Coordinates of C-alpha atoms in Angstrom, one line a residue:
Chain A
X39 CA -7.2 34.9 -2.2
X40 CA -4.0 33.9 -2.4
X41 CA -2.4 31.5 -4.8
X42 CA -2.1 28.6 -2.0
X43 CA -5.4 28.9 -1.0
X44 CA -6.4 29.3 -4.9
X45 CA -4.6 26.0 -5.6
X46 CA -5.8 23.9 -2.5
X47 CA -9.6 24.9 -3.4
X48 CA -9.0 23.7 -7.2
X49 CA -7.5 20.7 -5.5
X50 CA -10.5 19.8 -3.2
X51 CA -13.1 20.7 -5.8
X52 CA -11.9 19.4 -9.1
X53 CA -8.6 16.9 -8.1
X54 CA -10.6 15.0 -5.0
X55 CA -13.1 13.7 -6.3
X56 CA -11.4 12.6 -9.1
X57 CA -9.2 10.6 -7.0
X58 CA -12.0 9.5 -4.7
X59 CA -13.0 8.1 -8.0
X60 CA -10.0 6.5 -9.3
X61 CA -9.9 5.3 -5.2
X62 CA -12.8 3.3 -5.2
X63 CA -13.4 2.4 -9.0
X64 CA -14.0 -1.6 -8.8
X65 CA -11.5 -2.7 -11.1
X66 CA -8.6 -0.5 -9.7
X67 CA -9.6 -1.3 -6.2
X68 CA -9.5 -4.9 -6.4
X69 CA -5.9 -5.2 -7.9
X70 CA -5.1 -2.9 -5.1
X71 CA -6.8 -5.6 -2.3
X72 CA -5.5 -8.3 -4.2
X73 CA -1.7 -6.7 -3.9
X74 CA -1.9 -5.8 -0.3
X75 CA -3.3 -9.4 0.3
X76 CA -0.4 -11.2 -1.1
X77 CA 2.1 -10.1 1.8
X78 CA 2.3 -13.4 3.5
X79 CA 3.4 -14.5 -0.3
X80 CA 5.9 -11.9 -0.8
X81 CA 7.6 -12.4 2.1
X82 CA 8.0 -16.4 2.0
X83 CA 9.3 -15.3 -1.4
X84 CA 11.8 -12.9 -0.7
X85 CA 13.1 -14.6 2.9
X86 CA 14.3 -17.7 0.5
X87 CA 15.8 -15.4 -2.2
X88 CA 17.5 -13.9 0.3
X89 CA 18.8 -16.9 2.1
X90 CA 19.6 -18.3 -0.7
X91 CA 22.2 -15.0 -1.3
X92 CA 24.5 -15.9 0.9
X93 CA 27.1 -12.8 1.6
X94 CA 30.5 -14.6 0.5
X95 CA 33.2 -14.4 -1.1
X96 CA 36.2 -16.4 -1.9
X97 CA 38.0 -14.4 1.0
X98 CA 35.5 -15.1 3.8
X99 CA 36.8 -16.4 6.5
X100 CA 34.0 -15.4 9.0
X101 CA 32.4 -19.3 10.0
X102 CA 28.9 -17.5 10.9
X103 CA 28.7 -16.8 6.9
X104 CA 30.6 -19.8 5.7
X105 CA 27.6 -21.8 7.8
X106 CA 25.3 -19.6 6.1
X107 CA 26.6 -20.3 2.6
X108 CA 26.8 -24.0 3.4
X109 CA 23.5 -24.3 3.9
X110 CA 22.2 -22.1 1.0
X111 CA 24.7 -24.7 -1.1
X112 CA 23.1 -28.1 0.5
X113 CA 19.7 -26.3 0.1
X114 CA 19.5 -24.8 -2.8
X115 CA 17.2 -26.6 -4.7
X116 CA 14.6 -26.4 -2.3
X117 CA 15.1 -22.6 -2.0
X118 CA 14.3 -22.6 -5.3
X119 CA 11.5 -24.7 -5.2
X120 CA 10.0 -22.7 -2.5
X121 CA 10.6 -19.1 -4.3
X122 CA 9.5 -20.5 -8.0
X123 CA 6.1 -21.1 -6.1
X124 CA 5.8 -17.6 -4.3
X125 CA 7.4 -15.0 -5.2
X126 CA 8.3 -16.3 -8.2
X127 CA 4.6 -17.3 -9.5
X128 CA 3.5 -13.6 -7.7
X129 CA 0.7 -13.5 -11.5
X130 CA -1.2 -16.4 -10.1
X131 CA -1.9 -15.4 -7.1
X132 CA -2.7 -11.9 -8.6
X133 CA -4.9 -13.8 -10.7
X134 CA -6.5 -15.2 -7.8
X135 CA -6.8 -12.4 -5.9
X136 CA -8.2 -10.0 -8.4
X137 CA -10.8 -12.3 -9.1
X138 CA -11.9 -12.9 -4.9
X139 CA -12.0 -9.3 -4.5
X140 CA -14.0 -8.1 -7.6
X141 CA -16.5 -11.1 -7.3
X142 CA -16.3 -10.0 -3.0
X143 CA -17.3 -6.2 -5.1
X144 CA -20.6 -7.9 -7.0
X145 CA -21.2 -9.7 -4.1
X146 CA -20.9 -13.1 -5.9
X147 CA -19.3 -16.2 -5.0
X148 CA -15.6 -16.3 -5.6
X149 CA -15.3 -19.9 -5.9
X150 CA -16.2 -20.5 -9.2
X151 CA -14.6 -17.3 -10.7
X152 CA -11.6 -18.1 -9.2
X153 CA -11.3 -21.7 -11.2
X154 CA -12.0 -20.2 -14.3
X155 CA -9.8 -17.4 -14.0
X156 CA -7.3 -19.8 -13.0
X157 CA -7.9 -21.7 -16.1
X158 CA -7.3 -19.1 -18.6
X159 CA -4.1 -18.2 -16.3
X160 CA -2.8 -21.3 -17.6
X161 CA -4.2 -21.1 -21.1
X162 CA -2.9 -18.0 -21.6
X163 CA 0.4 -17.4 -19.7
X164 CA 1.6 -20.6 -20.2
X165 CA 2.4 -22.2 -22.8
X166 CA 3.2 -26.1 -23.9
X167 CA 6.8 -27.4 -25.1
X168 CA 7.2 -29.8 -27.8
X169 CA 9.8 -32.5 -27.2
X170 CA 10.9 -34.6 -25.1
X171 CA 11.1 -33.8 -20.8
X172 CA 9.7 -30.4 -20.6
X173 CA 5.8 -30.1 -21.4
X174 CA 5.2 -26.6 -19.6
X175 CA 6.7 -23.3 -20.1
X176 CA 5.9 -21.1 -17.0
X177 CA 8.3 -18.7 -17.2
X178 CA 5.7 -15.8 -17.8
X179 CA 4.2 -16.4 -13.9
X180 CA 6.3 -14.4 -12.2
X181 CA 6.4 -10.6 -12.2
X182 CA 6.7 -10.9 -15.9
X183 CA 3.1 -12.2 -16.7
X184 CA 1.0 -9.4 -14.6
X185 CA -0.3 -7.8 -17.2
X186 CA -2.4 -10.8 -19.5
X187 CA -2.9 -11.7 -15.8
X188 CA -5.0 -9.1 -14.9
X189 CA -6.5 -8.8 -17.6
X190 CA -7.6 -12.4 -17.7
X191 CA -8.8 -12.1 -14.2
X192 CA -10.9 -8.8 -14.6
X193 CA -12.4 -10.2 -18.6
X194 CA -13.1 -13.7 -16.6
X195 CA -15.3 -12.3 -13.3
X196 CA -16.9 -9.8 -15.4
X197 CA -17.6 -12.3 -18.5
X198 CA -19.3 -14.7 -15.5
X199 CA -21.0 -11.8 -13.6
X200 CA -22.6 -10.6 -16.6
X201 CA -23.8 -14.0 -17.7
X202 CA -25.0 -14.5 -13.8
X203 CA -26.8 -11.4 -13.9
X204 CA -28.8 -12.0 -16.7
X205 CA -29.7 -15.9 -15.6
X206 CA -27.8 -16.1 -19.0
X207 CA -27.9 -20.2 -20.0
X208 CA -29.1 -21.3 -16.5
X209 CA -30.1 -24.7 -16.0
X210 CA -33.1 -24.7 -13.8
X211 CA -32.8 -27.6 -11.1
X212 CA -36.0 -28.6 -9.3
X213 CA -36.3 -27.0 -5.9
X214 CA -35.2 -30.4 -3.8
X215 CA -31.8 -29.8 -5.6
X216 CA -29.6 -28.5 -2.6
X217 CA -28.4 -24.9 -3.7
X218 CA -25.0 -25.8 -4.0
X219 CA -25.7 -28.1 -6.6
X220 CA -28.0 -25.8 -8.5
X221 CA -25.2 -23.2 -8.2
X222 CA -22.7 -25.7 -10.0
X223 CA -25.1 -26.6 -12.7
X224 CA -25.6 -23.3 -13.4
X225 CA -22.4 -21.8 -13.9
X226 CA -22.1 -24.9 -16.7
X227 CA -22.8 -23.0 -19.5
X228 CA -21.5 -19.9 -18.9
X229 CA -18.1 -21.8 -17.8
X230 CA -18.2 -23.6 -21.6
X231 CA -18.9 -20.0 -22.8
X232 CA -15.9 -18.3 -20.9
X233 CA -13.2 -21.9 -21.8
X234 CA -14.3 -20.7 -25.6
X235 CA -13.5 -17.5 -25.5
X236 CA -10.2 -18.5 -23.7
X237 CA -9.2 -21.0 -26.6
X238 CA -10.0 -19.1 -29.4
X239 CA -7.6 -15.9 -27.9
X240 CA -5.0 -18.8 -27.2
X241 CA -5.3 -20.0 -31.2
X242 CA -5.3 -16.3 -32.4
X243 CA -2.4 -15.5 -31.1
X244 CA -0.9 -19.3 -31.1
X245 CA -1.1 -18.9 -34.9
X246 CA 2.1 -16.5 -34.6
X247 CA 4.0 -18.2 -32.5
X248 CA 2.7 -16.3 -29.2
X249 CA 0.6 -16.6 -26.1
X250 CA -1.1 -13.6 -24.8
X251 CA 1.5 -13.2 -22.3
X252 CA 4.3 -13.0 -25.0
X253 CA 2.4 -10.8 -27.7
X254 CA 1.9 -7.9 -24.5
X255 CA 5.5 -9.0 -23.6
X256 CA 6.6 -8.0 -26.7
X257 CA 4.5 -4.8 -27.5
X258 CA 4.5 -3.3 -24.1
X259 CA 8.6 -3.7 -23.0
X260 CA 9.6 -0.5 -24.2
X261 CA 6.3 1.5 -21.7
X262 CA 7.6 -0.9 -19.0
X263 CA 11.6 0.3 -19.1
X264 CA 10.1 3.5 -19.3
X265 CA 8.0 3.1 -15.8
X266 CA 11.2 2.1 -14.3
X267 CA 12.9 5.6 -16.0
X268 CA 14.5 8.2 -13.3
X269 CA 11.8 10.7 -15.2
X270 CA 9.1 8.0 -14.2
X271 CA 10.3 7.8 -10.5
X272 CA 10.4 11.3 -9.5
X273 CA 7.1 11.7 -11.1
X274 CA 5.4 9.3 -9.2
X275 CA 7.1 10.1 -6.1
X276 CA 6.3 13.8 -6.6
X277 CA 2.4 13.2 -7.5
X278 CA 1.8 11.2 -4.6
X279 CA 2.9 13.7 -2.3
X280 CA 1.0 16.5 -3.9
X281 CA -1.9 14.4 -3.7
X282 CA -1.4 13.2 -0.1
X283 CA -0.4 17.2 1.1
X284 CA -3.9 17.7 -0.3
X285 CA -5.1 14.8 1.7
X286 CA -5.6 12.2 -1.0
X287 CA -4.2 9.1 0.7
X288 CA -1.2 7.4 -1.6
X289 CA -3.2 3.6 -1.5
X290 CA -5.4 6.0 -3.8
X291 CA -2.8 5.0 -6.6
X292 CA -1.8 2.0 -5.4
X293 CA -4.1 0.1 -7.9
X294 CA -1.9 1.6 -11.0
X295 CA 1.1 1.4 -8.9
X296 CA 1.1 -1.7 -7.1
X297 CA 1.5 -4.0 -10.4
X298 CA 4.3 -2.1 -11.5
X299 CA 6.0 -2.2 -7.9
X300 CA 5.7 -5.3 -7.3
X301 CA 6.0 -6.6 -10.9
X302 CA 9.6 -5.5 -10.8
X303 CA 10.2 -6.7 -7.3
X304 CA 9.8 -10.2 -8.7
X305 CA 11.2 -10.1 -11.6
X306 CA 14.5 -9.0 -9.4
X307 CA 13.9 -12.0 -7.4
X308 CA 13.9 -13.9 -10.5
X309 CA 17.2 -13.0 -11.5
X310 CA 18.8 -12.8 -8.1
X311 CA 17.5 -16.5 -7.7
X312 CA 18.9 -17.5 -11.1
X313 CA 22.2 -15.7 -10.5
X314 CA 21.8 -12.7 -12.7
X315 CA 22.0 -9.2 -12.7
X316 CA 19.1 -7.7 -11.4
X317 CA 16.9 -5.4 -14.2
X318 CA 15.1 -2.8 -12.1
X319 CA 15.6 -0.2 -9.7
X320 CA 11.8 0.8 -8.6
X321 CA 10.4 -1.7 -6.9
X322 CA 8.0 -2.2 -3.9
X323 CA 11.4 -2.0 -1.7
X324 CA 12.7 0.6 -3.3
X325 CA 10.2 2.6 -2.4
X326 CA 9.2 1.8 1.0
X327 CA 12.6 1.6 2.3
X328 CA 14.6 3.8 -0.2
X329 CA 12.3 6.7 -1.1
X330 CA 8.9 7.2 1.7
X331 CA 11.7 6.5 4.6
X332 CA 9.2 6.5 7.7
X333 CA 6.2 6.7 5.7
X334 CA 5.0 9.5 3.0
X335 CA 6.8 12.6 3.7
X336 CA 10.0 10.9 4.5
X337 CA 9.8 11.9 8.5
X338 CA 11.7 10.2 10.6
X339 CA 14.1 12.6 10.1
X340 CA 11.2 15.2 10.8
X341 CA 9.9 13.4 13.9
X342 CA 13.4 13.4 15.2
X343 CA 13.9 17.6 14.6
X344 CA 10.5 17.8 17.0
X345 CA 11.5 15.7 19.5
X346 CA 15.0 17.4 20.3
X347 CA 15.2 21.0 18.7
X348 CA 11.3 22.1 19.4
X349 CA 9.9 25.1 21.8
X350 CA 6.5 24.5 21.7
X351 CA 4.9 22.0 23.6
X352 CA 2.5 21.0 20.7
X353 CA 5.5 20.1 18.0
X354 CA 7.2 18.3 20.5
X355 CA 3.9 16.0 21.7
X356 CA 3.5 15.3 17.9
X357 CA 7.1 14.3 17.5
X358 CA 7.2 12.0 20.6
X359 CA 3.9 10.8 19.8
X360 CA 4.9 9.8 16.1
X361 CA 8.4 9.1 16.5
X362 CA 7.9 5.3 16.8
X363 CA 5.1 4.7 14.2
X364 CA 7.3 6.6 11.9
X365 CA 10.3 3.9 12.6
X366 CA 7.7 1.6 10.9
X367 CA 6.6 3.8 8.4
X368 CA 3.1 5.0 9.9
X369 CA 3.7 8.9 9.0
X370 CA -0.2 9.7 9.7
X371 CA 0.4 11.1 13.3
X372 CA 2.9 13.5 11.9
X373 CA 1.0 14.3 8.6
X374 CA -2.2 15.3 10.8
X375 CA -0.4 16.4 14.3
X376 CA 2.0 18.8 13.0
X377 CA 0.3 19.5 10.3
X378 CA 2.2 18.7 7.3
X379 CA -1.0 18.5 4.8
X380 CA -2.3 21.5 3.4
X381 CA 0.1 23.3 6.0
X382 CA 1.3 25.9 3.8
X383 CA 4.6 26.3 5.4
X384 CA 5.7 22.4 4.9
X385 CA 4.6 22.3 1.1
X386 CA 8.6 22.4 -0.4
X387 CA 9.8 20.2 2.4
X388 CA 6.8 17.6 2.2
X389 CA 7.3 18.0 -1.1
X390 CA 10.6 17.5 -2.1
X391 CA 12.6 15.1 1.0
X392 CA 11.2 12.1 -0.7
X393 CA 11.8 13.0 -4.4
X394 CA 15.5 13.7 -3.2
X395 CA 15.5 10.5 -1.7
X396 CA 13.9 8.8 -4.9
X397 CA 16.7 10.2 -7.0
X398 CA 19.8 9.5 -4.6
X399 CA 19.0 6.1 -4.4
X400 CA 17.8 5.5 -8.0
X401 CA 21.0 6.5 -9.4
X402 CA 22.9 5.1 -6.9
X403 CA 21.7 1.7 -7.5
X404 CA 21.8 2.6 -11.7
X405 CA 25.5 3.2 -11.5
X406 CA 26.0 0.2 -9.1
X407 CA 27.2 1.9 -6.1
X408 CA 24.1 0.2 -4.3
X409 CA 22.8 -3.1 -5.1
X410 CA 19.3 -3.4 -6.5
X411 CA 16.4 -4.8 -4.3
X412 CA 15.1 -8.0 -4.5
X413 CA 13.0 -9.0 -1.5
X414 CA 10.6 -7.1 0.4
X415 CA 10.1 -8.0 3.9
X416 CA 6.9 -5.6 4.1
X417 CA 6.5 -2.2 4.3
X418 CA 6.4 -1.8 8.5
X419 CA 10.0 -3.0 8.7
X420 CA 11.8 -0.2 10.4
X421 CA 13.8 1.4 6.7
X422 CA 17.2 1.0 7.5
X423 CA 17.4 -3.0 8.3
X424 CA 14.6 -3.3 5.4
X425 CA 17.1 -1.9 3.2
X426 CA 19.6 -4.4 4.2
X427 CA 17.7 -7.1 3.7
X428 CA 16.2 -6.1 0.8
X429 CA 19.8 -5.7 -1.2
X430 CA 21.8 -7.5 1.0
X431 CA 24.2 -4.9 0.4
X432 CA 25.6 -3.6 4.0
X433 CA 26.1 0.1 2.6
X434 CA 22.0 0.3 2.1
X435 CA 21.4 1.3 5.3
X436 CA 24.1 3.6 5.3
X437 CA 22.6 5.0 2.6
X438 CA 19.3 5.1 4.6
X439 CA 20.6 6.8 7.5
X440 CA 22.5 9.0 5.5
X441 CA 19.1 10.0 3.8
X442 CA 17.1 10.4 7.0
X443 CA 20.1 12.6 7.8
X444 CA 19.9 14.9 4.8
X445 CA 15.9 14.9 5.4
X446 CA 16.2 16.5 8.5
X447 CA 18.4 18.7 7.4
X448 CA 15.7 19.5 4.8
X449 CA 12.9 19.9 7.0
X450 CA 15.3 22.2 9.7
X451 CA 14.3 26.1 8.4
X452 CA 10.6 25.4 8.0
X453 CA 10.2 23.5 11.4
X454 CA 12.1 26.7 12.9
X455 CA 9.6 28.9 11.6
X456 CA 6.9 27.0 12.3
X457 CA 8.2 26.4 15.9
X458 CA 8.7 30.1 16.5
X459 CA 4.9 30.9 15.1
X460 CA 3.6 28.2 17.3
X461 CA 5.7 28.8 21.1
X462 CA 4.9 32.6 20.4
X463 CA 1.1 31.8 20.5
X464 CA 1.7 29.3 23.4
X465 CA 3.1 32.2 25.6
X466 CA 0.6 34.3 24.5
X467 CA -1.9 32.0 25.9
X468 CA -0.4 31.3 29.1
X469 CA -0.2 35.0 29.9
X470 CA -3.5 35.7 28.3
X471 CA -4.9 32.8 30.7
X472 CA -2.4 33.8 34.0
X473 CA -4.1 37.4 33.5
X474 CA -7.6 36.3 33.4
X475 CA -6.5 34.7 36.4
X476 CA -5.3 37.6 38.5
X477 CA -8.0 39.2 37.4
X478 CA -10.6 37.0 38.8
X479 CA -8.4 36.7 41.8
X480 CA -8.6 40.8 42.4
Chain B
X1302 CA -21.4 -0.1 26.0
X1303 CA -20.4 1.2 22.5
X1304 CA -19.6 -0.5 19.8
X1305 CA -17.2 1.6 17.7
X1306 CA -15.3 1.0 14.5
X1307 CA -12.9 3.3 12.8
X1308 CA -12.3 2.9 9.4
X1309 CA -8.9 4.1 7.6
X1310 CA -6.6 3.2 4.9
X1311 CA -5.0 0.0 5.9
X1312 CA -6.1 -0.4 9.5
X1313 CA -2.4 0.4 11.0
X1314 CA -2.4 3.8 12.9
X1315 CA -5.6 3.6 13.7
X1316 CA -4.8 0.4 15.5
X1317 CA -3.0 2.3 17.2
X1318 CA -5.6 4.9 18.2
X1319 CA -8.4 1.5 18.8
X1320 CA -6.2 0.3 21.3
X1321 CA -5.8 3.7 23.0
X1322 CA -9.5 4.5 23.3
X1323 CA -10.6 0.9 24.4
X1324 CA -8.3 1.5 27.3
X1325 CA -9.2 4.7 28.1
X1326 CA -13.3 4.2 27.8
X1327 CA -12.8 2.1 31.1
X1328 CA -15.2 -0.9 29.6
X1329 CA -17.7 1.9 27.9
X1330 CA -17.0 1.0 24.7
X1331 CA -15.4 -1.5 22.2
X1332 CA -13.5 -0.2 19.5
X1333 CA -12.0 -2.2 16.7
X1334 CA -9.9 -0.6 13.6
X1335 CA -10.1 -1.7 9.8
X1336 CA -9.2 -1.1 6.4
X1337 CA -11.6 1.0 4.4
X1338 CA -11.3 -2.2 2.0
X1339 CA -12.6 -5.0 4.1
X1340 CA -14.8 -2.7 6.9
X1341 CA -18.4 -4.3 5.4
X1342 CA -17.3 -7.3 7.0
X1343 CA -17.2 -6.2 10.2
X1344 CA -20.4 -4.1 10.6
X1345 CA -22.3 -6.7 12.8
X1346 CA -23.4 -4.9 16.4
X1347 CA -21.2 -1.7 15.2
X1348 CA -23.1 1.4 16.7
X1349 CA -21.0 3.9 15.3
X1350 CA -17.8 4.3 13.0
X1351 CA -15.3 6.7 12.6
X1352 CA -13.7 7.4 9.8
X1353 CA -9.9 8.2 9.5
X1354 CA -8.6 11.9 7.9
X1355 CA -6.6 9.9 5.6
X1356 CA -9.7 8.7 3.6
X1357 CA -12.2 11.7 5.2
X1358 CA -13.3 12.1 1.5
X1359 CA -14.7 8.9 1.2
X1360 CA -17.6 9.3 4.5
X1361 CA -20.0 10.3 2.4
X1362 CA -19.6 6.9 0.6
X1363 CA -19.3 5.1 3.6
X1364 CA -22.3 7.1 5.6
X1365 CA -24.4 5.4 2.5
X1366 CA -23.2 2.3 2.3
X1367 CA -22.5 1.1 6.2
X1368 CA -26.1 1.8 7.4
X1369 CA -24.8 3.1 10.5
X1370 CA -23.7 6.5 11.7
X1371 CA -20.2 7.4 10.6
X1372 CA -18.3 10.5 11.1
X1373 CA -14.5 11.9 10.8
X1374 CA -11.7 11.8 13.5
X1375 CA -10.7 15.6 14.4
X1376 CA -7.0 15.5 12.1
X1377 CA -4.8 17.3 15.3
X1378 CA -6.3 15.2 17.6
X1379 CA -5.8 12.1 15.5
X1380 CA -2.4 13.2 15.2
X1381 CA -1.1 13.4 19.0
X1382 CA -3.5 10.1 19.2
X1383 CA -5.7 11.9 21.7
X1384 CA -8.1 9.1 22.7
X1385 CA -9.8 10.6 25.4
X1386 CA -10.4 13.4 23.1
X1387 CA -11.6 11.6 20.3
X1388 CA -13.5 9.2 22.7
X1389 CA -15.5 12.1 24.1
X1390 CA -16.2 13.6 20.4
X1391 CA -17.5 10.1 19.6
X1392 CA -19.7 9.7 22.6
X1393 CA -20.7 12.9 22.1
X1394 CA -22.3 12.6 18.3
X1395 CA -23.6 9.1 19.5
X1396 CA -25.9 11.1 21.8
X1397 CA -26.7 13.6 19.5
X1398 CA -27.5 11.2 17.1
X1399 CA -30.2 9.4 18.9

């Protein structure tokens, strides 16, 4: 047995259903759902950082952008308004989402979950200012905050779960009590029970001068600069593609990744919003537009090798075929047409296009060549005006093209082996079939 | 008429593919497309579901928790988005299930 095959059978027996695990564990899947389900969020976030970027300078002269920066200036505050409430509050709507879609996992009503998680949101992540004017400090709801956030939302359900399960401190209501009713009332003490537990941890920590957000603040920055690390990026990048060559999908990890992708996604916004240099390069744009360009695998620049430099008739049905979904970053046709999973000859290329990308752009944007991304405008955008949009810097989707370019270039030796081994075996088949042909004919 | 529903990641190729089939089944069968994450809601009337290669390692799961018979999508044929193809596989363990 070879060492390929060696590998891909440790791979199916001992790494797959590991990863099926990790895939459907309840905890991990639900901050997964609860990520993907905040698109509609993201994106009212991002559209009014970005308008509220206008691209001027003191030397524009073109009226199209002068309009533009016009109204960014006589809109402004409600720009801001808008994003402080989307994108810019992305931990409460983790909160809530985390908390629908593990209660949707017990197959419990999320309603009441979801008010208590909220309240020990606020307990927790925000805090109260003394003085006069300002009474709430909410500066943790953003990006910043995700952590205590899902923490808070996973303690809370499974706190009231638990208690549910075990009719713990149910009032019984007489049977003539309509259910709804008897559901409130008994969710009463369990709800006093969970507001407890959230005011004591508010105290503890209270008593030095934190919250909950603030103390993990604090103790975790230095593990969150190192998630946004080059070392980190090209880690990630590379595992996922091992795991999807092996046919582990990449959502698989999305419930580790998402918080971090996204976490530093808002906390761009944040800054782009308030004027300041932005503080991370891997974010959820970074990598859907930067790094997997045209899905995992990086193949657009694949797809577009099949379609024009292909012999054999099956490469160049799978290019056509997933040419377009790969514009929008669908690479499944590809990944299971060609094959590129477990397809020994496209390991290195599968492998390696998007790590190249991955490091490219990251030290691009670290030395400031590129901007930073700071709006995501979801993941189907076609990569090169999602880059755009995303840094508002016009040589992003140079950089994108330029990437898809050096992909192909990548990709180029093994599709010309591949392409040999498969036309050779077409022609084989023809003339095996035209003989059997003649043969019958004779 | 059969009611299909394939199951995959996120719902998006296989969209794709859902459309393709219904069209091709010339009214025979229905065929929807969902995320592995929400497809418990949509099980009402389904006769059969299919499940994407991308997540082909969680049927087992599914077969136990759907109630309804579930198999894999052929990978090359999900690939060149070969509905007829796939149709015909699908019709074909339908029969052989009952």
């Amino acid at each position: 047995m070879g060492i390929f095959d060696s590998f891909s059978s440790l791979m199916e027996d001992k790494i797959m259903p590991v990863a099926n695990k990790v895939g459907q564990q309840r905890h991990l899947a639900s901050i997964r759902d609860a990520f993907i389900s905040l698109l509609p969020i993201m994106l009212v976030g991002g559209i009014a950082a970005i308008i509220n970027s206008p691209l001027t300078t003191d030397e524009t002269t073109n009226q199209l952008l002068l309009a533009w920066e016009s109204f960014a200036d006589n809109n402004g505050a409600i720009l801001n308004w808008i994003f402080d409430f989307t994108l810019g509050a992305l931990s409460l709507y983790v909160c809530i989402g985390i908390t629908h879609f593990l209660s949707r996992f017990y197959k419990i009503n999320s309603f009441i979950p979801i008010l208590f998680s909220v309240m020990g949101f606020f307990l927790l992540v925000t805090q109260p200012v003394s003085g006069e004017g300002a009474v709430l400090d909410y500066s943790f709801i953003d990006g910043t905050g995700l952590l205590p956030t899902i923490i808070i939302a996973i303690g809370t359900t499974e706190l009231y779960r638990i208690m549910k399960q075990r009719n713990f401190g149910k009032i019984s209501m007489p049977s003539n009590v309509p259910a709804s009713l008897s559901d409130v009332f008994a969710s009463l003490i369990p709800g006093m029970i969970i507001v407890a537990v959230f005011v004591a941890v508010h105290s503890a920590f209270d008593a030095f001068d934190h919250t909950l957000a603030t103390a993990i603040f604090d103790l975790l920055s230095p593990t969150l600069n190192a998630a946004d690390s080059l070392g980190f990026v090209v880690t990630i990048t590379f595992v996922t593609h091992l795991f999807w060559f092996f046919g582990i999908h990449d959502a698989t990890l999305a419930g580790v990744m998402g918080p971090i992708r996204d976490g530093n996604l808002s906390i761009n916004a944040s800054a782009q919003i308030a004027g300041e240099q932005l503080p991370h390069i891997f974010t959820t744009s970074f990598w859907t537009y930067f790094t997997v360009i045209g899905g995992s695998g990086s193949v657009i620049g694949l797809a577009i090798l099949l379609v024009f430099m292909t012999k054999s008739k099956q490469l160049k049905t799978v290019g056509k075929v997933g040419i377009v979904p790969a514009l929008f970053g669908i690479s499944e046709p590809l990944i299971f047409g060609v094959p590129l999973m477990l397809n020994p000859i496209f390991l290195l290329p599968f492998l390696l296009t998007s790590t190249m990308n991955a490091i490219i752009s990251y030290i691009l944007m670290a030395s400031g060549v590129i901007g930073s991304t700071f709006a995501n405008l979801s993941w189907q955008m076609p990569p090169f005006i999602g880059a755009f949009f995303s840094t508002l810097d016009w040589k992003a989707p140079i950089l994108v093209i330029l990437l898809i370019i050096l992909n192909a270039l990548m990709y180029y030796p093994f599709v010309k082996i591949y392409d040999r081994q498969l036309s050779e075996r077409e022609n084989k088949d023809t003339e095996k079939s035209k003989e059997e042909g003649e043969s019958e004919g004779s | 008429m059969l009611n299909i529903l394939i199951v995959c990641n996120a719902g998006m190729s296989s969209g794709i593919l859902a459309r393709k089939m219904q069209d091709s089944s010339n009214g025979k069968a229905t065929v929807k497309a969902v995320g592995v994450s929400e497809y418990q809601e949509h099980l009402e009337n389904v006769d059969m579901i299919l499940v994407g290669p991308q997540i082909r390692f969680q049927l087992k799961d599914i077969q136990e928790n759907a109630g309804v018979p579930a198999t894999t999508i052929d990978m090359p044929k999900y690939g060149i988005m070969d509905a007829e193809g796939i149709l015909k596989d699908a019709l074909q363990f339908h029969e052989g299930d009952e």
